[in-house]
Amino acid sequence: MSEPAVLSAAKGGVLRLTLNRPDKLNAFTRAMLAELRSRLEAAAVDPRCPVVVLTGAGRAFSAGQDLSDVDEPGQIPDAAELLERAYNPIIKLIGSMPKPVLAAVNGIAAGAGANVALACDLIYAARSATFLQAFARIGLIPDAGGTWQLPRLIGAARARGLCLLAEPLSAEKAEAWGLIWKAVDDDKLASEVEAATEKLAGAATYALGLSKRALAASSANTLATQLDLERELQKRASASPDGQEGINAFLAKRTPRFTGENA
Ligand code: T3D
């Protein structure tokens, strides 16, 4: 029997999804995208899993769409169909799920592979990893949210450079530019991600989901609208069991015991 294209393992509240076509640098086939989407949909509503990690098997995170995954030899992939059915729902799902999604970028992240990583809330990358907006090399435009994320994260000039020149960006430069959270030594990636996920899984996870929602809304809001949203979400956070526990524990000078329960 062939190996699953997406490996799934849950431990201590952390769901780890591993893109698993190492021979093809984890290039996404349609079957793999469907599997990833369904795993993410399940994770979004699973209260036993407050944190999700996305990573790749072997030497790459993902080389983007598998350009050979077509029904007939000689065809080219139906880009609009792929975006509509697979990439766009996945990108929206990562952004909207009320829990942190971490990307552990273990090697090259190219094309839509880079942009799936950039959709995640926290991006850790091995120092040897690179980010490549490969699209211009094959006559396409950056998709899977790349043209939205890049100018917001690193500014218009750098976004244009990456998209038009299609040159790889090192993990270190990606960190220096603010594209990712952290570049770490290759042999420290697993332990750094584990420390972060342990911390997040033990945190007030309901409030983390609300923070994520407020941050996501900010790019479309005026300050006044955002202040209203913060008031509404803070009302929910402070009325939640974790909000009460956090304040009580602080006042009692003890460590809080969070449960992640909703108000
Ligand atoms: O129309 C649409 O498809 C719409 C959707 C668009 C979304 C996209 O993601 S478009 C962008 C697709 N990705 C790319 O254009 C990147 C293609 N890959 C590369 O340029 C290179 O593989 C890398 C720079 C990422 C890495 O180079 P290198 O030298 O380290 O590895 P390699 O030898 O090129 O790749 C290793 C194997 O993976 C090789 O297979 P083989 O010859 O050993 O059997 C290679 O063909 C395969 N592979 C890598 N990327 C893809 C791929 N196979 C299919 N599709 C790929 N994207």
mmCIF file of C-alpha atoms and ligand atoms in Angstrom:
data_model
loop_
_atom_site.group_PDB
_atom_site.id
_atom_site.type_symbol
_atom_site.label_atom_id
_atom_site.label_comp_id
_atom_site.label_asym_id
_atom_site.label_seq_id
_atom_site.Cartn_x
_atom_site.Cartn_y
_atom_site.Cartn_z
ATOM 1 C CA MET A 1 0.000 0.000 0.000
ATOM 2 C CA SER A 2 1.310 3.492 -0.816
ATOM 3 C CA GLU A 3 2.184 5.958 1.940
ATOM 4 C CA PRO A 4 -0.422 8.645 2.737
ATOM 5 C CA ALA A 5 0.382 11.950 0.995
ATOM 6 C CA VAL A 6 -0.282 13.791 4.255
ATOM 7 C CA LEU A 7 0.815 12.192 7.523
ATOM 8 C CA SER A 8 -1.156 13.109 10.599
ATOM 9 C CA ALA A 9 -0.046 12.658 14.210
ATOM 10 C CA ALA A 10 -1.604 14.098 17.356
ATOM 11 C CA LYS A 11 0.227 14.429 20.680
ATOM 12 C CA GLY A 12 -0.433 16.614 23.715
ATOM 13 C CA GLY A 13 -3.009 18.752 21.927
ATOM 14 C CA VAL A 14 -0.748 19.353 18.922
ATOM 15 C CA LEU A 15 -1.758 18.022 15.525
ATOM 16 C CA ARG A 16 1.203 17.602 13.197
ATOM 17 C CA LEU A 17 0.469 17.380 9.474
ATOM 18 C CA THR A 18 3.420 16.326 7.329
ATOM 19 C CA LEU A 19 3.365 16.775 3.561
ATOM 20 C CA ASN A 20 4.673 13.435 2.444
ATOM 21 C CA ARG A 21 5.924 13.159 -1.134
ATOM 22 C CA PRO A 22 9.619 13.653 -0.373
ATOM 23 C CA ASP A 23 10.795 12.322 -3.764
ATOM 24 C CA LYS A 24 8.871 15.133 -5.447
ATOM 25 C CA LEU A 25 9.745 17.748 -2.839
ATOM 26 C CA ASN A 26 6.191 17.434 -1.475
ATOM 27 C CA ALA A 27 4.713 19.023 -4.603
ATOM 28 C CA PHE A 28 0.950 19.137 -4.138
ATOM 29 C CA THR A 29 -1.154 16.735 -6.166
ATOM 30 C CA ARG A 30 -4.916 17.209 -6.244
ATOM 31 C CA ALA A 31 -5.342 14.171 -4.000
ATOM 32 C CA MET A 32 -2.850 15.580 -1.528
ATOM 33 C CA LEU A 33 -4.591 18.966 -1.477
ATOM 34 C CA ALA A 34 -7.940 17.270 -0.850
ATOM 35 C CA GLU A 35 -6.386 15.316 2.021
ATOM 36 C CA LEU A 36 -4.780 18.429 3.486
ATOM 37 C CA ARG A 37 -8.029 20.360 3.241
ATOM 38 C CA SER A 38 -10.005 17.644 4.954
ATOM 39 C CA ARG A 39 -7.396 17.309 7.760
ATOM 40 C CA LEU A 40 -7.451 21.072 8.317
ATOM 41 C CA GLU A 41 -11.262 21.179 8.313
ATOM 42 C CA ALA A 42 -11.344 18.481 10.967
ATOM 43 C CA ALA A 43 -8.640 20.226 13.019
ATOM 44 C CA ALA A 44 -10.495 23.548 12.916
ATOM 45 C CA VAL A 45 -13.421 22.128 14.912
ATOM 46 C CA ASP A 46 -11.589 19.590 17.072
ATOM 47 C CA PRO A 47 -11.422 20.867 20.674
ATOM 48 C CA ARG A 48 -8.791 18.223 21.504
ATOM 49 C CA CYS A 49 -6.360 19.915 19.158
ATOM 50 C CA PRO A 50 -5.684 23.573 20.018
ATOM 51 C CA VAL A 51 -2.528 23.804 17.876
ATOM 52 C CA VAL A 52 -1.672 22.637 14.355
ATOM 53 C CA VAL A 53 1.784 22.239 12.796
ATOM 54 C CA LEU A 54 2.371 21.925 9.080
ATOM 55 C CA THR A 55 5.707 20.614 7.840
ATOM 56 C CA GLY A 56 7.278 18.590 5.050
ATOM 57 C CA ALA A 57 8.987 15.201 4.864
ATOM 58 C CA GLY A 58 12.522 15.013 3.478
ATOM 59 C CA ARG A 59 14.506 17.971 2.195
ATOM 60 C CA ALA A 60 11.646 20.299 1.190
ATOM 61 C CA PHE A 61 8.611 21.911 2.744
ATOM 62 C CA SER A 62 6.794 21.906 -0.603
ATOM 63 C CA ALA A 63 7.655 22.740 -4.216
ATOM 64 C CA GLY A 64 4.112 23.982 -4.857
ATOM 65 C CA GLN A 65 1.669 22.539 -7.315
ATOM 66 C CA ASP A 66 2.726 19.257 -8.910
ATOM 67 C CA LEU A 67 2.916 20.449 -12.493
ATOM 68 C CA SER A 68 2.655 16.884 -13.784
ATOM 69 C CA ASP A 69 -0.581 16.044 -11.956
ATOM 70 C CA VAL A 70 -3.014 16.097 -14.895
ATOM 71 C CA ASP A 71 -5.587 13.666 -16.283
ATOM 72 C CA GLU A 72 -3.964 13.218 -19.695
ATOM 73 C CA PRO A 73 -0.310 13.424 -20.695
ATOM 74 C CA GLY A 74 0.419 16.763 -22.346
ATOM 75 C CA GLN A 75 -2.276 18.632 -20.430
ATOM 76 C CA ILE A 76 -1.374 21.512 -18.146
ATOM 77 C CA PRO A 77 -3.025 21.876 -14.732
ATOM 78 C CA ASP A 78 -6.292 23.829 -14.648
ATOM 79 C CA ALA A 79 -5.057 26.699 -12.504
ATOM 80 C CA ALA A 80 -8.394 28.380 -11.787
ATOM 81 C CA GLU A 81 -10.008 25.087 -10.832
ATOM 82 C CA LEU A 82 -7.119 24.226 -8.511
ATOM 83 C CA LEU A 83 -7.307 27.582 -6.800
ATOM 84 C CA GLU A 84 -11.080 27.501 -6.447
ATOM 85 C CA ARG A 85 -11.308 23.939 -5.168
ATOM 86 C CA ALA A 86 -8.126 23.523 -3.212
ATOM 87 C CA TYR A 87 -5.708 26.355 -2.516
ATOM 88 C CA ASN A 88 -8.141 29.156 -1.774
ATOM 89 C CA PRO A 89 -10.211 27.117 0.716
ATOM 90 C CA ILE A 90 -6.999 25.918 2.407
ATOM 91 C CA ILE A 91 -5.600 29.441 2.740
ATOM 92 C CA LYS A 92 -8.929 30.744 4.101
ATOM 93 C CA LEU A 93 -9.203 27.827 6.493
ATOM 94 C CA ILE A 94 -5.738 28.391 7.968
ATOM 95 C CA GLY A 95 -6.551 32.077 8.462
ATOM 96 C CA SER A 96 -9.992 31.558 9.954
ATOM 97 C CA MET A 97 -9.478 28.576 12.241
ATOM 98 C CA PRO A 98 -9.607 29.765 15.857
ATOM 99 C CA LYS A 99 -6.269 28.251 16.801
ATOM 100 C CA PRO A 100 -2.631 28.822 15.905
ATOM 101 C CA VAL A 101 -1.236 27.069 12.848
ATOM 102 C CA LEU A 102 2.576 26.859 12.773
ATOM 103 C CA ALA A 103 4.638 26.192 9.681
ATOM 104 C CA ALA A 104 7.871 24.301 10.327
ATOM 105 C CA VAL A 105 9.634 25.029 7.045
ATOM 106 C CA ASN A 106 12.245 22.302 6.890
ATOM 107 C CA GLY A 107 13.551 23.052 3.376
ATOM 108 C CA ILE A 108 12.628 24.866 0.191
ATOM 109 C CA ALA A 109 9.114 26.314 0.030
ATOM 110 C CA ALA A 110 8.361 27.190 -3.594
ATOM 111 C CA GLY A 111 5.324 28.445 -5.507
ATOM 112 C CA ALA A 112 2.092 27.674 -3.722
ATOM 113 C CA GLY A 113 4.199 25.753 -1.185
ATOM 114 C CA ALA A 114 5.725 29.050 -0.059
ATOM 115 C CA ASN A 115 2.363 30.731 0.114
ATOM 116 C CA VAL A 116 0.715 27.943 2.113
ATOM 117 C CA ALA A 117 3.563 28.420 4.624
ATOM 118 C CA LEU A 118 3.051 32.195 4.624
ATOM 119 C CA ALA A 119 -0.645 31.700 5.413
ATOM 120 C CA CYS A 120 0.328 30.135 8.755
ATOM 121 C CA ASP A 121 0.304 32.151 11.968
ATOM 122 C CA LEU A 122 3.868 31.460 13.034
ATOM 123 C CA ILE A 123 6.564 30.433 10.606
ATOM 124 C CA TYR A 124 9.729 28.749 11.840
ATOM 125 C CA ALA A 125 12.270 27.902 9.163
ATOM 126 C CA ALA A 126 15.457 25.871 9.131
ATOM 127 C CA ARG A 127 18.399 28.126 8.307
ATOM 128 C CA SER A 128 19.034 26.137 5.112
ATOM 129 C CA ALA A 129 15.437 26.614 3.910
ATOM 130 C CA THR A 130 14.553 29.066 1.159
ATOM 131 C CA PHE A 131 11.345 30.763 0.031
ATOM 132 C CA LEU A 132 10.828 30.991 -3.708
ATOM 133 C CA GLN A 133 8.000 32.729 -5.528
ATOM 134 C CA ALA A 134 8.705 30.429 -8.470
ATOM 135 C CA PHE A 135 5.675 31.440 -10.514
ATOM 136 C CA ALA A 136 7.357 33.934 -12.893
ATOM 137 C CA ARG A 137 9.768 31.159 -13.958
ATOM 138 C CA ILE A 138 6.847 29.262 -15.488
ATOM 139 C CA GLY A 139 4.786 32.194 -16.746
ATOM 140 C CA LEU A 140 2.311 32.312 -13.855
ATOM 141 C CA ILE A 141 1.462 34.864 -11.207
ATOM 142 C CA PRO A 142 1.911 34.273 -7.468
ATOM 143 C CA ASP A 143 -1.248 32.713 -6.061
ATOM 144 C CA ALA A 144 -2.458 30.983 -2.892
ATOM 145 C CA GLY A 145 -2.513 34.407 -1.219
ATOM 146 C CA GLY A 146 1.062 35.418 -2.115
ATOM 147 C CA THR A 147 0.149 38.771 -3.639
ATOM 148 C CA TRP A 148 -1.852 39.592 -0.486
ATOM 149 C CA GLN A 149 0.603 38.396 2.149
ATOM 150 C CA LEU A 150 3.862 39.611 0.682
ATOM 151 C CA PRO A 151 3.269 43.385 0.453
ATOM 152 C CA ARG A 152 1.684 43.363 3.908
ATOM 153 C CA LEU A 153 4.510 41.435 5.501
ATOM 154 C CA ILE A 154 7.582 42.878 3.776
ATOM 155 C CA GLY A 155 6.410 45.966 1.859
ATOM 156 C CA ALA A 156 5.738 46.630 -1.797
ATOM 157 C CA ALA A 157 9.340 46.952 -3.027
ATOM 158 C CA ARG A 158 10.478 43.623 -1.621
ATOM 159 C CA ALA A 159 7.252 41.904 -2.676
ATOM 160 C CA ARG A 160 7.783 43.097 -6.240
ATOM 161 C CA GLY A 161 11.383 41.908 -6.193
ATOM 162 C CA LEU A 162 10.474 38.413 -5.018
ATOM 163 C CA CYS A 163 7.537 38.033 -7.407
ATOM 164 C CA LEU A 164 9.090 39.507 -10.539
ATOM 165 C CA LEU A 165 12.616 38.132 -10.217
ATOM 166 C CA ALA A 166 11.601 34.738 -8.741
ATOM 167 C CA GLU A 167 14.863 34.442 -6.825
ATOM 168 C CA PRO A 168 15.114 32.351 -3.652
ATOM 169 C CA LEU A 169 15.079 34.171 -0.320
ATOM 170 C CA SER A 170 17.098 32.634 2.499
ATOM 171 C CA ALA A 171 15.423 31.867 5.805
ATOM 172 C CA GLU A 172 17.731 34.346 7.557
ATOM 173 C CA LYS A 173 16.764 37.161 5.212
ATOM 174 C CA ALA A 174 13.120 36.147 5.489
ATOM 175 C CA GLU A 175 13.400 36.614 9.237
ATOM 176 C CA ALA A 176 15.268 39.912 8.894
ATOM 177 C CA TRP A 177 12.583 41.185 6.496
ATOM 178 C CA GLY A 178 9.730 40.157 8.800
ATOM 179 C CA LEU A 179 8.389 37.504 6.432
ATOM 180 C CA ILE A 180 8.698 34.777 9.042
ATOM 181 C CA TRP A 181 8.906 34.571 12.813
ATOM 182 C CA LYS A 182 12.225 32.733 13.211
ATOM 183 C CA ALA A 183 15.080 31.137 11.292
ATOM 184 C CA VAL A 184 16.758 28.488 13.423
ATOM 185 C CA ASP A 185 19.675 26.100 12.983
ATOM 186 C CA ASP A 186 18.538 23.065 11.024
ATOM 187 C CA ASP A 187 19.140 20.691 13.912
ATOM 188 C CA LYS A 188 17.133 22.951 16.258
ATOM 189 C CA LEU A 189 13.984 23.259 14.120
ATOM 190 C CA ALA A 190 12.170 20.320 15.705
ATOM 191 C CA SER A 191 12.971 21.343 19.284
ATOM 192 C CA GLU A 192 12.130 25.029 18.715
ATOM 193 C CA VAL A 193 8.788 24.131 17.163
ATOM 194 C CA GLU A 194 8.071 21.650 19.932
ATOM 195 C CA ALA A 195 8.780 24.258 22.617
ATOM 196 C CA ALA A 196 6.474 26.742 20.885
ATOM 197 C CA THR A 197 3.656 24.252 20.398
ATOM 198 C CA GLU A 198 3.884 23.053 24.010
ATOM 199 C CA LYS A 199 3.612 26.642 25.176
ATOM 200 C CA LEU A 200 0.661 27.345 22.895
ATOM 201 C CA ALA A 201 -1.167 24.118 23.775
ATOM 202 C CA GLY A 202 -0.961 25.026 27.479
ATOM 203 C CA ALA A 203 -2.005 28.635 26.953
ATOM 204 C CA ALA A 204 -5.444 30.271 27.105
ATOM 205 C CA THR A 205 -6.250 28.890 23.678
ATOM 206 C CA TYR A 206 -9.717 30.420 23.406
ATOM 207 C CA ALA A 207 -8.149 33.882 23.730
ATOM 208 C CA LEU A 208 -5.448 32.956 21.194
ATOM 209 C CA GLY A 209 -8.200 32.247 18.675
ATOM 210 C CA LEU A 210 -9.797 35.623 19.396
ATOM 211 C CA SER A 211 -6.419 37.390 19.041
ATOM 212 C CA LYS A 212 -5.940 35.732 15.692
ATOM 213 C CA ARG A 213 -9.374 36.927 14.614
ATOM 214 C CA ALA A 214 -8.688 40.528 15.683
ATOM 215 C CA LEU A 215 -5.333 40.620 13.910
ATOM 216 C CA ALA A 216 -6.836 39.200 10.723
ATOM 217 C CA ALA A 217 -9.616 41.791 10.719
ATOM 218 C CA SER A 218 -7.246 44.722 11.216
ATOM 219 C CA SER A 219 -6.120 45.060 7.609
ATOM 220 C CA ALA A 220 -9.650 45.860 6.437
ATOM 221 C CA ASN A 221 -10.706 47.980 9.437
ATOM 222 C CA THR A 222 -10.366 51.610 10.451
ATOM 223 C CA LEU A 223 -8.917 52.210 13.915
ATOM 224 C CA ALA A 224 -12.417 53.011 15.211
ATOM 225 C CA THR A 225 -13.867 49.753 13.858
ATOM 226 C CA GLN A 226 -10.924 47.803 15.211
ATOM 227 C CA LEU A 227 -11.343 49.351 18.661
ATOM 228 C CA ASP A 228 -15.002 48.235 18.635
ATOM 229 C CA LEU A 229 -13.986 44.744 17.607
ATOM 230 C CA GLU A 230 -11.333 44.561 20.342
ATOM 231 C CA ARG A 231 -13.944 45.611 22.918
ATOM 232 C CA GLU A 232 -16.323 42.850 21.786
ATOM 233 C CA LEU A 233 -13.682 40.138 21.667
ATOM 234 C CA GLN A 234 -12.139 41.232 24.966
ATOM 235 C CA LYS A 235 -15.587 40.971 26.564
ATOM 236 C CA ARG A 236 -15.684 37.322 25.489
ATOM 237 C CA ALA A 237 -12.104 36.621 26.538
ATOM 238 C CA SER A 238 -12.502 38.151 29.980
ATOM 239 C CA ALA A 239 -15.793 36.307 30.584
ATOM 240 C CA SER A 240 -14.264 32.968 29.549
ATOM 241 C CA PRO A 241 -13.051 30.473 32.167
ATOM 242 C CA ASP A 242 -9.445 31.125 31.089
ATOM 243 C CA GLY A 243 -9.874 34.901 31.345
ATOM 244 C CA GLN A 244 -11.170 34.555 34.898
ATOM 245 C CA GLU A 245 -8.510 32.009 35.785
ATOM 246 C CA GLY A 246 -5.713 34.154 34.350
ATOM 247 C CA ILE A 247 -6.663 37.194 36.409
ATOM 248 C CA ASN A 248 -7.365 35.190 39.585
ATOM 249 C CA ALA A 249 -4.059 33.355 39.260
ATOM 250 C CA PHE A 250 -2.183 36.619 38.752
ATOM 251 C CA LEU A 251 -3.757 38.149 41.834
ATOM 252 C CA ALA A 252 -3.090 34.996 43.885
ATOM 253 C CA LYS A 253 0.519 34.934 42.616
ATOM 254 C CA ARG A 254 0.177 31.401 41.253
ATOM 255 C CA THR A 255 0.556 29.796 37.828
ATOM 256 C CA PRO A 256 -2.737 29.798 35.899
ATOM 257 C CA ARG A 257 -4.345 26.502 34.891
ATOM 258 C CA PHE A 258 -5.951 27.129 31.536
ATOM 259 C CA THR A 259 -8.474 24.778 29.939
ATOM 260 C CA GLY A 260 -9.165 26.472 26.600
ATOM 261 C CA GLU A 261 -12.904 26.428 27.304
ATOM 262 C CA ASN A 262 -15.191 28.829 25.550
ATOM 263 C CA ALA A 263 -17.260 31.272 27.628
HETATM 264 O O1 T3D B 1 -1.438 26.013 -13.188
HETATM 265 C C1 T3D B 1 -1.200 25.683 -12.019
HETATM 266 O O2 T3D B 1 -0.565 24.690 -11.714
HETATM 267 C C2 T3D B 1 -1.727 26.575 -10.919
HETATM 268 C C3 T3D B 1 -1.112 26.392 -9.626
HETATM 269 C C4 T3D B 1 -0.052 27.060 -9.276
HETATM 270 C C5 T3D B 1 0.571 26.875 -7.998
HETATM 271 C C6 T3D B 1 2.029 26.685 -8.059
HETATM 272 O O3 T3D B 1 2.546 26.277 -7.052
HETATM 273 S S1 T3D B 1 2.859 27.051 -9.480
HETATM 274 C C7 T3D B 1 4.544 26.800 -8.997
HETATM 275 C C8 T3D B 1 4.911 25.347 -9.037
HETATM 276 N N1 T3D B 1 6.227 25.127 -8.520
HETATM 277 C C9 T3D B 1 7.337 25.409 -9.206
HETATM 278 O O4 T3D B 1 7.330 25.959 -10.292
HETATM 279 C C10 T3D B 1 8.631 24.911 -8.603
HETATM 280 C C11 T3D B 1 9.135 23.737 -9.431
HETATM 281 N N2 T3D B 1 10.308 23.154 -8.829
HETATM 282 C C12 T3D B 1 11.519 23.688 -8.922
HETATM 283 O O5 T3D B 1 11.739 24.747 -9.503
HETATM 284 C C13 T3D B 1 12.651 22.931 -8.291
HETATM 285 O O6 T3D B 1 12.238 21.600 -8.101
HETATM 286 C C14 T3D B 1 13.077 23.528 -6.923
HETATM 287 C C15 T3D B 1 13.779 24.878 -7.140
HETATM 288 C C16 T3D B 1 11.879 23.699 -5.980
HETATM 289 C C17 T3D B 1 14.090 22.570 -6.245
HETATM 290 O O7 T3D B 1 15.115 22.249 -7.156
HETATM 291 P P1 T3D B 1 16.078 21.000 -6.880
HETATM 292 O O8 T3D B 1 17.138 21.039 -7.930
HETATM 293 O O9 T3D B 1 16.499 21.026 -5.471
HETATM 294 O O10 T3D B 1 15.166 19.681 -7.033
HETATM 295 P P2 T3D B 1 14.618 19.035 -8.403
HETATM 296 O O11 T3D B 1 15.600 18.039 -8.892
HETATM 297 O O12 T3D B 1 14.181 20.092 -9.340
HETATM 298 O O13 T3D B 1 13.287 18.294 -7.874
HETATM 299 C C18 T3D B 1 13.342 16.996 -7.281
HETATM 300 C C19 T3D B 1 12.194 16.185 -7.843
HETATM 301 O O14 T3D B 1 10.952 16.851 -7.517
HETATM 302 C C20 T3D B 1 12.237 16.109 -9.375
HETATM 303 O O15 T3D B 1 11.650 14.877 -9.733
HETATM 304 P P3 T3D B 1 12.563 13.693 -10.387
HETATM 305 O O16 T3D B 1 13.180 14.262 -11.616
HETATM 306 O O17 T3D B 1 13.599 13.399 -9.328
HETATM 307 O O18 T3D B 1 11.610 12.570 -10.625
HETATM 308 C C21 T3D B 1 11.313 17.224 -9.784
HETATM 309 O O19 T3D B 1 10.749 17.046 -11.066
HETATM 310 C C22 T3D B 1 10.225 17.118 -8.715
HETATM 311 N N3 T3D B 1 9.486 18.373 -8.567
HETATM 312 C C23 T3D B 1 9.897 19.492 -7.945
HETATM 313 N N4 T3D B 1 8.956 20.425 -8.011
HETATM 314 C C24 T3D B 1 7.934 19.895 -8.682
HETATM 315 C C25 T3D B 1 8.263 18.579 -9.044
HETATM 316 N N5 T3D B 1 7.438 17.790 -9.736
HETATM 317 C C26 T3D B 1 6.234 18.316 -10.092
HETATM 318 N N6 T3D B 1 5.854 19.568 -9.786
HETATM 319 C C27 T3D B 1 6.669 20.386 -9.079
HETATM 320 N N7 T3D B 1 6.249 21.604 -8.741
#
